């Protein structure tokens, strides 16, 4: 009886080890051939940790602390107020906007960095509603993806109340068909933060335009991970954060894109003095500056702003198409390793298989997610949990490799199987 039992197990175990060594070998081959492999050295990372949470907080680029020491010690400590001019502090928001621009397919002069994504969602939704015309003229609906990151939904709802619109929550896939005479704008997440699903930006934008409406995109989970093509696809307004795939640091400034053709009529609901045509004129009447600067509000948070600016150096010479190619290969490989290693039926990928519908993360539904993720983190595989039952693993192609993906899947399988850590 026990003989039979053991013989039945041995080939399966041997097969499992075989598969594992084949996958490890494949990871080594893929890493050795990876044209982006050299970029990992630009980041402060340790060899013991597989960091798969760069879609929540990007890793620290290794040169940023020295730059911040200079910003604080010399620019602030020695030059003090002179730095607003002499160190370029005053123009940092638009200068940094121009550094983000190529990563999201925008020509210069259309992006300004500053404030949080939440605040920029507010500016963008109200400004788009104003561009679309008075709600009373018939365009009284704002379409929002029903699965949106919460802050976008909350703020759009408040903006809608203020501007006399009503919110229509929809599956992003249904937005093109739903856009019509009553649609003022749609606010859509480019990639779903929970599932990692990539939404159809070109098609949805075109359908909104055909209906006479505007397209506002949230790029938090796509900028720095895949090509966005804001200009090429005629996006009207966009927002995004910089602390995820752009590695700007905790709470680093977000950004706002206003397509050049809309800038003259962009009417900010937060017309702070730094967006004035002559801010130091200190005049009582508001007169907006030209260009992306019109999206500014108050005094920029220079320390975070300049940490972000330094962090963006890691993108010098990096083609976003190469990042996308590696991201898809990494997520494919991780899914393959999970399928090979994970005990049957314990995790279910909810990230789409189709490349055209996949962002740069893999989300796995798992009934035990709330206990599995802390154990994974204890064993050096850092992803995150989205309650109630989603394990999220972000793949940041500049510093995550194929061996990382294989190791993460292997440790996940051990945790699921209850194998003690060594
Ligand atoms: C991360 C994220 C945000 C965050 O907004 P904050 O104002 O920076 O807190 C907003 N929207 C989406 C889609 C996000 O993924």
Coordinates of N, CA and C in Angstrom, one line a residue, residues 5-174:
X5 N 1.8 4.0 -3.0 CA 1.7 5.4 -2.8 C 3.0 6.1 -3.2
X6 N 4.1 5.6 -2.7 CA 5.4 6.3 -3.0 C 5.7 6.3 -4.5
X7 N 5.5 5.2 -5.1 CA 5.9 5.1 -6.6 C 5.0 6.1 -7.4
X8 N 3.8 6.2 -6.9 CA 2.9 7.1 -7.7 C 3.4 8.6 -7.5
X9 N 4.0 8.9 -6.4 CA 4.5 10.3 -6.1 C 5.8 10.6 -6.8
X10 N 6.7 9.5 -6.8 CA 8.1 9.8 -7.3 C 8.2 10.4 -8.7
X11 N 7.5 9.8 -9.7 CA 7.6 10.4 -11.0 C 7.1 11.9 -11.0
X12 N 6.0 12.1 -10.3 CA 5.4 13.5 -10.3 C 6.4 14.4 -9.7
X13 N 7.0 14.0 -8.6 CA 8.0 14.9 -7.9 C 9.2 15.2 -8.8
X14 N 9.6 14.1 -9.5 CA 10.8 14.2 -10.4 C 10.4 15.1 -11.5
X15 N 9.2 15.0 -12.0 CA 8.7 15.8 -13.1 C 8.7 17.3 -12.7
X16 N 8.3 17.5 -11.4 CA 8.2 18.9 -10.9 C 9.6 19.5 -10.8
X17 N 10.5 18.7 -10.4 CA 11.9 19.2 -10.3 C 12.5 19.5 -11.7
X18 N 12.1 18.6 -12.6 CA 12.5 18.8 -14.0 C 12.0 20.1 -14.6
X19 N 10.7 20.3 -14.4 CA 10.1 21.5 -14.8 C 10.8 22.7 -14.2
X20 N 11.0 22.7 -12.9 CA 11.7 23.8 -12.2 C 13.0 24.1 -12.8
X21 N 13.8 23.0 -13.0 CA 15.2 23.3 -13.5 C 15.1 23.8 -15.0
X22 N 14.1 23.4 -15.7 CA 13.9 23.9 -17.1 C 13.5 25.4 -17.0
X23 N 12.6 25.7 -16.1 CA 12.2 27.1 -16.0 C 13.3 28.0 -15.5
X24 N 14.1 27.5 -14.6 CA 15.3 28.3 -14.1 C 16.3 28.5 -15.2
X25 N 16.5 27.5 -16.0 CA 17.4 27.6 -17.1 C 16.9 28.6 -18.1
X26 N 15.6 28.6 -18.4 CA 15.0 29.5 -19.3 C 15.1 30.9 -18.8
X27 N 14.9 31.1 -17.5 CA 15.1 32.4 -16.9 C 16.5 33.0 -17.0
X28 N 17.5 32.1 -16.8 CA 18.9 32.5 -17.0 C 19.2 32.9 -18.4
X29 N 18.6 32.2 -19.4 CA 18.8 32.5 -20.8 C 18.2 33.8 -21.1
X30 N 16.9 34.0 -20.7 CA 16.2 35.3 -21.0 C 16.9 36.5 -20.3
X31 N 17.4 36.3 -19.1 CA 18.1 37.4 -18.4 C 19.4 37.8 -19.2
X32 N 20.1 36.7 -19.6 CA 21.4 37.0 -20.3 C 21.2 37.7 -21.6
X33 N 20.1 37.5 -22.2 CA 19.8 38.1 -23.5 C 19.0 39.4 -23.4
X34 N 18.7 39.8 -22.2 CA 17.8 41.0 -22.0 C 18.5 42.3 -22.2
X35 N 18.1 43.1 -23.3 CA 18.7 44.3 -23.5 C 18.5 45.4 -22.4
X36 N 17.6 45.2 -21.6 CA 17.4 46.2 -20.5 C 18.0 45.7 -19.2
X37 N 18.6 44.5 -19.2 CA 19.2 43.9 -18.0 C 20.1 44.8 -17.2
X38 N 20.9 45.7 -17.9 CA 21.9 46.5 -17.3 C 21.3 47.6 -16.4
X39 N 20.0 47.9 -16.6 CA 19.4 49.0 -15.9 C 19.2 48.8 -14.4
X40 N 19.1 47.5 -14.0 CA 18.9 47.2 -12.6 C 19.9 47.9 -11.7
X41 N 21.1 47.9 -12.2 CA 22.2 48.5 -11.4 C 22.0 50.0 -11.1
X42 N 21.1 50.6 -11.7 CA 20.9 52.0 -11.5 C 20.0 52.2 -10.2
X43 N 19.5 51.1 -9.7 CA 18.5 51.2 -8.6 C 19.1 50.7 -7.3
X44 N 18.6 51.2 -6.2 CA 19.0 50.7 -4.8 C 18.2 49.5 -4.5
X45 N 18.7 48.3 -4.8 CA 17.9 47.1 -4.5 C 18.9 46.1 -3.9
X46 N 18.3 45.2 -3.1 CA 19.2 44.2 -2.5 C 18.9 42.8 -3.2
X47 N 19.9 42.0 -3.1 CA 19.8 40.7 -3.9 C 18.8 39.7 -3.2
X48 N 18.5 39.9 -1.9 CA 17.6 39.0 -1.2 C 16.1 39.2 -1.5
X49 N 15.8 40.3 -2.0 CA 14.4 40.6 -2.2 C 14.0 40.6 -3.7
X50 N 12.8 40.0 -4.0 CA 12.2 40.1 -5.3 C 11.2 41.2 -5.2
X51 N 11.4 42.4 -5.7 CA 10.5 43.5 -5.5 C 9.5 43.6 -6.7
X52 N 8.3 43.2 -6.4 CA 7.2 43.2 -7.4 C 6.1 44.2 -6.9
X53 N 6.5 45.3 -6.3 CA 5.5 46.3 -5.9 C 5.9 47.7 -6.5
X54 N 6.6 47.7 -7.6 CA 7.0 48.9 -8.2 C 5.8 49.6 -8.9
X55 N 4.7 48.9 -9.0 CA 3.4 49.5 -9.5 C 2.7 50.2 -8.4
X56 N 3.3 50.2 -7.2 CA 2.7 50.9 -6.1 C 3.7 52.0 -5.6
X57 N 4.9 51.6 -5.4 CA 6.0 52.5 -5.1 C 7.3 52.0 -5.8
X58 N 7.6 52.8 -6.8 CA 8.8 52.4 -7.6 C 10.1 52.4 -6.7
X59 N 11.1 51.6 -7.1 CA 12.3 51.6 -6.3 C 13.1 52.9 -6.5
X60 N 14.0 53.1 -5.5 CA 14.8 54.3 -5.5 C 16.0 54.2 -6.5
X61 N 16.0 55.1 -7.5 CA 17.2 55.2 -8.3 C 18.4 55.6 -7.5
X62 N 19.5 54.9 -7.6 CA 20.6 55.0 -6.6 C 21.3 56.3 -6.6
X63 N 21.1 57.2 -7.6 CA 21.8 58.5 -7.6 C 21.0 59.6 -6.9
X64 N 19.7 59.3 -6.6 CA 18.8 60.3 -6.1 C 19.3 60.9 -4.7
X65 N 19.8 60.0 -3.8 CA 20.2 60.6 -2.5 C 21.2 61.7 -2.6
X66 N 22.2 61.5 -3.5 CA 23.3 62.4 -3.6 C 22.7 63.7 -4.2
X67 N 21.8 63.6 -5.2 CA 21.2 64.8 -5.7 C 20.4 65.6 -4.7
X68 N 19.7 64.8 -3.8 CA 18.9 65.5 -2.8 C 19.8 66.1 -1.7
X69 N 20.9 65.5 -1.5 CA 21.9 66.1 -0.5 C 22.3 67.5 -1.0
X70 N 22.5 67.6 -2.3 CA 22.9 68.9 -3.0 C 21.7 69.9 -3.0
X71 N 20.5 69.4 -3.3 CA 19.3 70.2 -3.3 C 19.1 70.8 -1.9
X72 N 19.2 70.0 -0.9 CA 19.0 70.5 0.5 C 20.2 71.3 1.0
X73 N 21.4 70.7 0.9 CA 22.5 71.3 1.5 C 22.9 72.6 0.8
X74 N 23.0 72.6 -0.5 CA 23.5 73.8 -1.3 C 22.4 74.7 -1.7
X75 N 21.4 74.1 -2.5 CA 20.4 74.9 -3.1 C 19.5 75.6 -2.0
X76 N 19.1 74.8 -1.1 CA 18.3 75.4 0.0 C 19.1 76.0 1.1
X77 N 20.1 75.2 1.6 CA 21.0 75.6 2.7 C 21.8 76.8 2.4
X78 N 22.4 76.9 1.2 CA 23.3 78.0 1.0 C 22.7 79.1 0.1
X79 N 22.1 78.7 -1.0 CA 21.5 79.7 -1.9 C 20.2 80.3 -1.4
X80 N 19.5 79.4 -0.6 CA 18.2 79.8 -0.1 C 17.3 80.4 -1.2
X81 N 16.7 81.6 -1.0 CA 15.7 82.0 -1.9 C 16.2 82.3 -3.3
X82 N 17.5 82.5 -3.4 CA 18.0 82.7 -4.8 C 17.8 81.4 -5.7
X83 N 17.6 80.3 -5.1 CA 17.4 79.1 -5.9 C 16.1 79.1 -6.7
X84 N 15.1 79.9 -6.3 CA 13.9 79.9 -7.2 C 14.3 80.2 -8.6
X85 N 15.3 81.2 -8.7 CA 15.8 81.5 -10.1 C 17.0 80.7 -10.4
X86 N 18.0 80.8 -9.6 CA 19.3 80.3 -9.9 C 19.4 78.8 -10.0
X87 N 18.6 78.1 -9.3 CA 18.6 76.6 -9.3 C 17.4 76.1 -10.2
X88 N 16.7 77.0 -10.8 CA 15.6 76.6 -11.6 C 14.4 76.0 -10.9
X89 N 14.2 76.4 -9.7 CA 13.1 75.9 -8.9 C 11.8 76.3 -9.5
X90 N 11.7 77.6 -9.9 CA 10.4 78.1 -10.3 C 9.8 77.4 -11.5
X91 N 10.7 77.1 -12.5 CA 10.2 76.5 -13.7 C 10.2 74.9 -13.7
X92 N 10.5 74.4 -12.5 CA 10.6 72.9 -12.4 C 9.3 72.2 -12.9
X93 N 8.1 72.6 -12.5 CA 6.9 71.9 -13.0 C 6.8 71.7 -14.5
X94 N 7.1 72.7 -15.2 CA 7.0 72.6 -16.7 C 8.2 71.9 -17.3
X95 N 9.3 72.1 -16.7 CA 10.6 71.4 -17.2 C 10.4 69.9 -16.9
X96 N 9.9 69.5 -15.8 CA 9.8 68.1 -15.5 C 8.6 67.5 -16.4
X97 N 7.6 68.3 -16.6 CA 6.5 67.9 -17.5 C 7.1 67.5 -18.9
X98 N 8.1 68.3 -19.3 CA 8.7 68.0 -20.6 C 9.5 66.7 -20.6
X99 N 10.0 66.4 -19.4 CA 10.8 65.1 -19.3 C 9.9 63.9 -19.3
X100 N 8.7 64.1 -18.7 CA 7.7 63.0 -18.7 C 7.1 62.8 -20.1
X101 N 7.0 63.9 -20.8 CA 6.2 63.9 -22.1 C 6.6 62.7 -23.1
X102 N 7.9 62.5 -23.4 CA 8.3 61.5 -24.3 C 7.8 60.1 -23.8
X103 N 7.8 59.9 -22.5 CA 7.4 58.6 -22.0 C 5.9 58.3 -22.2
X104 N 5.1 59.3 -22.5 CA 3.7 59.1 -22.7 C 3.3 59.6 -24.1
X105 N 4.2 59.8 -24.9 CA 3.9 60.1 -26.3 C 3.4 61.5 -26.5
X106 N 3.9 62.5 -25.8 CA 3.4 63.9 -25.9 C 4.6 64.8 -26.3
X107 N 4.3 65.7 -27.2 CA 5.3 66.7 -27.6 C 5.4 67.6 -26.4
X108 N 6.5 68.4 -26.4 CA 6.8 69.3 -25.2 C 5.7 70.3 -25.1
X109 N 5.6 70.9 -23.9 CA 4.7 72.1 -23.7 C 3.3 71.7 -23.4
X110 N 3.0 70.4 -23.1 CA 1.6 70.0 -22.8 C 1.5 69.4 -21.4
X111 N 2.6 69.2 -20.7 CA 2.5 68.5 -19.4 C 3.1 69.4 -18.3
X112 N 2.4 69.5 -17.2 CA 3.0 70.2 -16.0 C 2.9 69.2 -14.9
X113 N 4.0 69.2 -14.1 CA 4.1 68.3 -12.9 C 3.7 69.1 -11.7
X114 N 3.0 68.4 -10.8 CA 2.6 69.1 -9.5 C 1.3 68.5 -9.0
X115 N 1.1 68.7 -7.7 CA -0.1 68.3 -7.0 C -0.2 66.8 -7.0
X116 N -1.3 66.2 -6.5 CA -1.4 64.8 -6.5 C -2.3 64.4 -7.7
X117 N -2.3 63.1 -8.0 CA -3.2 62.7 -9.1 C -4.7 63.0 -8.7
X118 N -5.1 62.9 -7.5 CA -6.4 63.2 -7.1 C -6.8 64.7 -7.5
X119 N -5.9 65.6 -7.1 CA -6.1 67.0 -7.5 C -6.1 67.2 -9.0
X120 N -5.3 66.5 -9.7 CA -5.3 66.7 -11.1 C -6.5 66.1 -11.8
X121 N -7.0 65.0 -11.2 CA -8.3 64.5 -11.7 C -9.4 65.6 -11.6
X122 N -9.4 66.2 -10.5 CA -10.4 67.3 -10.3 C -10.2 68.4 -11.4
X123 N -9.0 68.9 -11.5 CA -8.7 69.9 -12.6 C -9.2 69.4 -13.9
X124 N -8.8 68.2 -14.3 CA -9.1 67.7 -15.6 C -10.5 67.5 -15.9
X125 N -11.2 66.9 -14.9 CA -12.7 66.6 -15.1 C -13.5 67.9 -15.2
X126 N -13.2 68.9 -14.3 CA -13.9 70.1 -14.3 C -13.6 70.9 -15.6
X127 N -12.3 70.9 -15.9 CA -11.9 71.7 -17.2 C -12.5 71.0 -18.4
X128 N -12.5 69.7 -18.4 CA -13.1 69.0 -19.6 C -14.6 69.3 -19.7
X129 N -15.3 69.3 -18.5 CA -16.7 69.6 -18.5 C -16.9 71.0 -19.1
X130 N -16.1 71.9 -18.7 CA -16.2 73.3 -19.2 C -15.9 73.4 -20.7
X131 N -14.9 72.6 -21.1 CA -14.6 72.6 -22.6 C -15.8 72.0 -23.4
X132 N -16.5 71.1 -22.8 CA -17.5 70.4 -23.5 C -18.8 71.2 -23.6
X133 N -18.8 72.3 -22.9 CA -19.9 73.3 -22.9 C -20.8 73.2 -21.7
X134 N -21.8 74.0 -21.6 CA -22.6 74.1 -20.4 C -23.5 72.8 -20.4
X135 N -23.6 72.2 -19.2 CA -24.4 71.0 -19.0 C -25.8 71.2 -19.5
X136 N -26.3 72.4 -19.3 CA -27.7 72.7 -19.7 C -27.9 72.6 -21.2
X137 N -26.8 72.7 -21.9 CA -27.0 72.6 -23.4 C -27.2 71.1 -23.8
X138 N -27.2 70.2 -22.9 CA -27.5 68.9 -23.3 C -26.5 67.8 -22.9
X139 N -25.2 68.3 -22.9 CA -24.1 67.3 -22.6 C -24.0 67.3 -21.0
X140 N -24.8 66.5 -20.4 CA -24.9 66.5 -19.0 C -24.4 65.2 -18.3
X141 N -23.7 64.4 -19.1 CA -23.2 63.1 -18.5 C -21.7 63.0 -18.5
X142 N -21.2 62.5 -17.4 CA -19.7 62.2 -17.3 C -19.7 60.7 -17.2
X143 N -19.0 60.0 -18.1 CA -18.9 58.5 -18.0 C -17.6 58.2 -17.3
X144 N -17.7 57.3 -16.3 CA -16.5 56.9 -15.5 C -16.5 55.4 -15.5
X145 N -15.3 54.9 -15.6 CA -15.2 53.4 -15.5 C -15.6 52.9 -14.1
X146 N -16.5 52.0 -14.1 CA -17.1 51.5 -12.8 C -16.1 50.9 -11.9
X147 N -15.0 50.4 -12.5 CA -13.9 49.7 -11.7 C -12.8 50.7 -11.4
X148 N -13.0 52.0 -11.5 CA -11.9 52.9 -11.4 C -11.3 52.9 -10.0
X149 N -10.0 53.3 -10.0 CA -9.3 53.5 -8.7 C -10.2 54.5 -8.0
X150 N -10.5 54.2 -6.7 CA -11.5 55.0 -6.0 C -11.4 56.5 -6.0
X151 N -10.2 57.0 -5.9 CA -10.1 58.5 -5.8 C -10.7 59.1 -7.1
X152 N -10.5 58.5 -8.2 CA -11.0 59.1 -9.5 C -12.5 59.2 -9.5
X153 N -13.1 58.1 -9.0 CA -14.6 58.1 -8.9 C -15.1 59.1 -7.9
X154 N -14.5 59.1 -6.7 CA -15.0 60.1 -5.7 C -14.9 61.5 -6.2
X155 N -13.8 61.8 -6.8 CA -13.6 63.2 -7.2 C -14.4 63.6 -8.5
X156 N -14.6 62.6 -9.4 CA -15.4 62.9 -10.5 C -16.9 63.1 -10.1
X157 N -17.3 62.4 -9.0 CA -18.7 62.6 -8.5 C -18.8 64.0 -8.0
X158 N -17.9 64.4 -7.2 CA -17.9 65.8 -6.7 C -17.9 66.8 -7.8
X159 N -17.0 66.6 -8.7 CA -16.9 67.5 -9.9 C -18.2 67.6 -10.6
X160 N -18.8 66.4 -10.8 CA -20.1 66.4 -11.5 C -21.2 67.2 -10.8
X161 N -21.2 67.0 -9.5 CA -22.2 67.8 -8.7 C -22.0 69.3 -8.8
X162 N -20.7 69.7 -8.8 CA -20.4 71.1 -8.9 C -20.7 71.7 -10.3
X163 N -20.6 70.9 -11.3 CA -20.8 71.4 -12.7 C -22.2 71.1 -13.3
X164 N -23.0 70.4 -12.4 CA -24.3 70.1 -12.9 C -24.4 68.9 -13.9
X165 N -23.4 68.0 -13.8 CA -23.5 66.8 -14.6 C -23.9 65.6 -13.7
X166 N -24.1 64.5 -14.4 CA -24.4 63.3 -13.6 C -23.4 62.2 -14.1
X167 N -23.0 61.4 -13.1 CA -22.0 60.3 -13.4 C -22.7 59.1 -13.9
X168 N -22.1 58.5 -15.0 CA -22.7 57.3 -15.5 C -21.5 56.3 -15.4
X169 N -21.6 55.3 -14.4 CA -20.5 54.3 -14.2 C -20.7 53.2 -15.3
X170 N -19.6 52.9 -15.9 CA -19.7 51.8 -17.0 C -18.5 51.0 -17.0
X171 N -18.6 49.8 -17.5 CA -17.5 49.0 -17.9 C -16.7 49.7 -19.0
X172 N -15.4 49.9 -18.8 CA -14.7 50.7 -19.9 C -15.0 50.2 -21.3
X173 N -15.2 48.8 -21.4 CA -15.4 48.3 -22.7 C -16.7 48.8 -23.3
X174 N -17.6 49.2 -22.5 CA -18.9 49.7 -23.0 C -19.0 51.2 -23.2

